[in-house]
Amino acid sequence: MPGLAGVPTTDVAQNKKDFTSDQEVRWCPGCGDYAVLASVQGFLPELGLKRENIVFVSGIGCSSRFPYYMDTFGMHSIHGRAPAIATGLATSRPDLSVWVVTGDGDALSIGGNHLIHVLRRNVNMTILLFNNRIYGLTKGQYSPTSEQGKITKSTPMGSLDAPFNPVSLALGAEATFVARTIDSDRAHLTSVLRAAAAHRGTSLVEIYQNCNIFNDGAFEILKNRDTRDEVMIRLEHGEPVRFGANNEHGIRRNPATSGLEICSGDDPNVIVHDAQAADPSRAFALSRLADPGTLARTPIGIFRQVERPTYGDLVNEQVDQAVDNQGAGDLAALITGNDTWTVE
Amino acid sequence: MQLTGDRFTAETASFGNDLSTLPNFPAEIRAPAGTLPGVSSFQLHFADHDILTPGDAPDVLVAMNPAALKANLPDVPKGAILIVDTAEFTPRALKKVGYATSPLDDGSLNSYQVHALDLTGMTMTALEPFGLSRKEASRSKNMFALGLLSWMYGRSIDGTVRFLQSKFATKADIRDANITAVKAGWNYGETTEDFAVSYEVKPAPMPSGRYRNITGNLALSYGLVAAAKQSGMPLFLGSYPITPASDILHEISKHKRFGVRTFQAEDEIAGVGAALGASFGGSLGVTTTSGPGVALKSETVGLAVSLELPLIIVDVQRGGPSTGLPTKTEQADLLQAMYGRNGEAPVPIIAPASPADCFDAALEAARIAVTYRTPVFLLSDGYLANGSEPWAIPDVESLPTIEPDFATEKNHGSGDDAEFWPYIRDPQTLARAWAVPGTAGLEHRIGGLEKADGSGNISYDPTNHDYMVRTRQAKVDGIEVPDLEVDDPSGDARLLVLGWGSTYGPIGAAVRRARSAGHAVAQAHLRYLNPLPANTGDVLRRYERVLLPEMNLGQLAMLLRARYLVDVIGHNQVRGLPFKAEELAEVIMKEDDQL
């Protein structure tokens, strides 16, 4: 896996328990975070990495407690700054598998600047963005992904700001890997984690996660067997973009507007998903299909997965190049310089 | 103008004079020429004895236009030499800075030795063979002036000629024009009878050794590279450009062959965040900034206090508050470094006393950060950053070793129950056990939430929190720093003049003046501001009066008064410029007279 090249592996078989720390998990009963934690702990043994070379870094928020529950190295840092901290760690330690756990408030509000810059630099790490469209830890204010008009403690007459679409934002920030998945769909979540870990560069994984206390059922329409097939579009690289219980709907390009539109599933112009397209326009158009209010036409899966050199690899190449060209540094020569005089 | 100053400094240093410089330039990159705010100056003081400041009152002022004359004349004593470029003294230029009549003609400069020379015209004539445009040719007038001054003070121009040859290696006409101009200036001085004397300043007696000239920012950069080598920890600099600290980022970026990684972050917060992330991975994490940047980094510094990880925060102080005076100097971030965080978050502070001392201060900051697992503030300032002095180049073999002492073994319990506890402390230093990622069996999690003593697990226990707050404070309080040394040659001083940071030079020069005027005055200088040297209280109480000049409104004075209950008297200026030795000497003598 290119994403994990340089990270030492082990032949010792691992299981979920190896990645479970001795700390009591303290999320609210019924929180979607439990499902994500179980999926990640269940998935990591598959990678066969030395546990001591895995680091989870988080910011602040409910989801940011995640590192405490992983029996790896970890840092629970400060609000919004995990991508910056992880950038320093990943760049200076290419032998580590670095994971960032963040939420919609942490990543998109207070930490928005760091998120877009880590994506454009393409630092080698996987970012798990738990999006529950609400502030949980501070007890129920609207978040930058909340639908407009949301009634919360801080917006008794309804929220006024337009929400971010994290996938659109990431694509606009030059991200090389962008995916969306859902906390309760373990198989899908695991398949996305697998691809994210394999990707060399910043992998952004938006996870729709239910906050059963302050925003319960926010993604119910995507989870309920009766509704999900009609509203959720599963993206698979190389496959036609169709949805509906019997793939009766499809997505095609509207030649007049150049945008995407819904068509019949058997329409010959149904587009084929290409996550590896160099141009992110199609991925962006797919990300715009979803209705931010009702979540109708919500694509999940990998929107974009392209190769681009990572920041850390480039930094380390420059260091190697400097040593190759000029030889390893000589401190005495450096501090002496070229312009000295001697006092007898 | 800054280039001309740099070259004259280099010539002077290689001649063996002691020297001290004060570059002074506007914050605007291309401030309008010929206006008072646009004046860029370079002050150089050199002598045949050990000197401490760029000098208060220059013996020679070279003014390239009326604005430069008007801005700098107040500093020039009567009788001094003024060299002015008459070509620039046009009615329009005079009017621009408010001269109703030309000071060259109206007698207002009668008490100076004025040399009104057509520097522009002479330069143009000398450069005629090169066929340059008027504008291009007139740019070389600074080099003409440099040649003239070099002759006046017996400096060789060979170094400058070599410098110009390499700087303009690819632009032959510019190179030759500048070399011609500097030689023309020298020859003009030698042949004209306008200058009655040429000065000879003999080399200063300095301890034997190999010397170079060095600015504070350069010394600090070298100190950080050296600290990385001495600790075996790769240097990681996370930084966001800010005046007057950016040159450290520029300098360190050049030295990748030392395994150095530099990261120009998206903002100040990411700069320190990345540095702390690198520290977590076992690098020597450093961030460089100035006061406004420190304000943004505060939360991350607090995190480093809680994580107990090494981190060096270099604050090259400038005039504040807010954007303040970006290119001017001040010492007003001391309390920000000391207290500018939420909660009880003690951070050690070290402040270099001179440009060359920035090298040692950087090594010291790294020693404290790594040994005690703590963020450390290194408080430089704009005066140290850009000012320069001769530096006795240290033998790299003699530099101290810094031992990171990473944990490699489980440290709690035994057998199958053995665990790694990240907050078990060294009983001597109170430094916690530090295991970096990649250390098998020592996986653990740390964070900004309060941690249980020993295990480091999250703890909201009241007694534990009280204990942890006090322990972090005790760790910083217990850092070993050298005693405060007092310079009291006569032994009968009743007045102690205390300083910290870049005021060392001006205070030292002022104390010398006071002593030569018959005053017995003691001097002491604090390099360690947190913790203070153990004998600080004793030293302060030993004298009848303590005078503390600071380029702020009394920040260290407040700390000392609170801590030692000593009536420290402040002398405070916030003019964006270093103290002037003569003024300071008068303040010292006045205080001493009252005793």
Short mmCIF file of N, CA, C and O in Angstrom, two decimals, chain B residues 13 72 100 130 183 278 431 478 559:
data_model
loop_
_atom_site.label_atom_id
_atom_site.label_comp_id
_atom_site.label_asym_id
_atom_site.label_seq_id
_atom_site.Cartn_x
_atom_site.Cartn_y
_atom_site.Cartn_z
N ALA B 13 35.05 45.13 10.68
CA ALA B 13 35.27 43.91 11.47
C ALA B 13 36.57 43.25 11.06
O ALA B 13 37.36 42.84 11.91
N ASN B 72 18.03 62.70 10.96
CA ASN B 72 19.15 62.23 11.78
C ASN B 72 19.94 63.33 12.47
O ASN B 72 20.70 63.05 13.40
N ALA B 100 12.29 75.53 4.58
CA ALA B 100 11.92 76.72 3.80
C ALA B 100 13.13 77.17 2.97
O ALA B 100 12.99 77.58 1.81
N PHE B 130 30.37 53.64 -18.87
CA PHE B 130 29.54 52.42 -18.87
C PHE B 130 28.24 52.59 -19.64
O PHE B 130 27.51 51.63 -19.87
N LYS B 183 35.70 52.73 -5.93
CA LYS B 183 37.09 53.18 -6.09
C LYS B 183 37.16 54.68 -6.30
O LYS B 183 38.05 55.37 -5.78
N ALA B 278 5.93 17.71 15.70
CA ALA B 278 7.25 17.15 15.43
C ALA B 278 7.95 16.79 16.74
O ALA B 278 8.62 15.76 16.84
N ALA B 431 11.19 15.94 35.43
CA ALA B 431 10.86 15.70 34.02
C ALA B 431 10.13 14.38 33.90
O ALA B 431 10.48 13.41 34.57
N GLY B 478 12.26 24.70 39.62
CA GLY B 478 13.47 23.97 40.00
C GLY B 478 14.51 23.86 38.90
O GLY B 478 15.53 23.19 39.08
N LEU B 559 7.62 42.21 38.31
CA LEU B 559 7.85 40.83 38.75
C LEU B 559 8.78 40.79 39.96
O LEU B 559 8.55 40.06 40.92
#
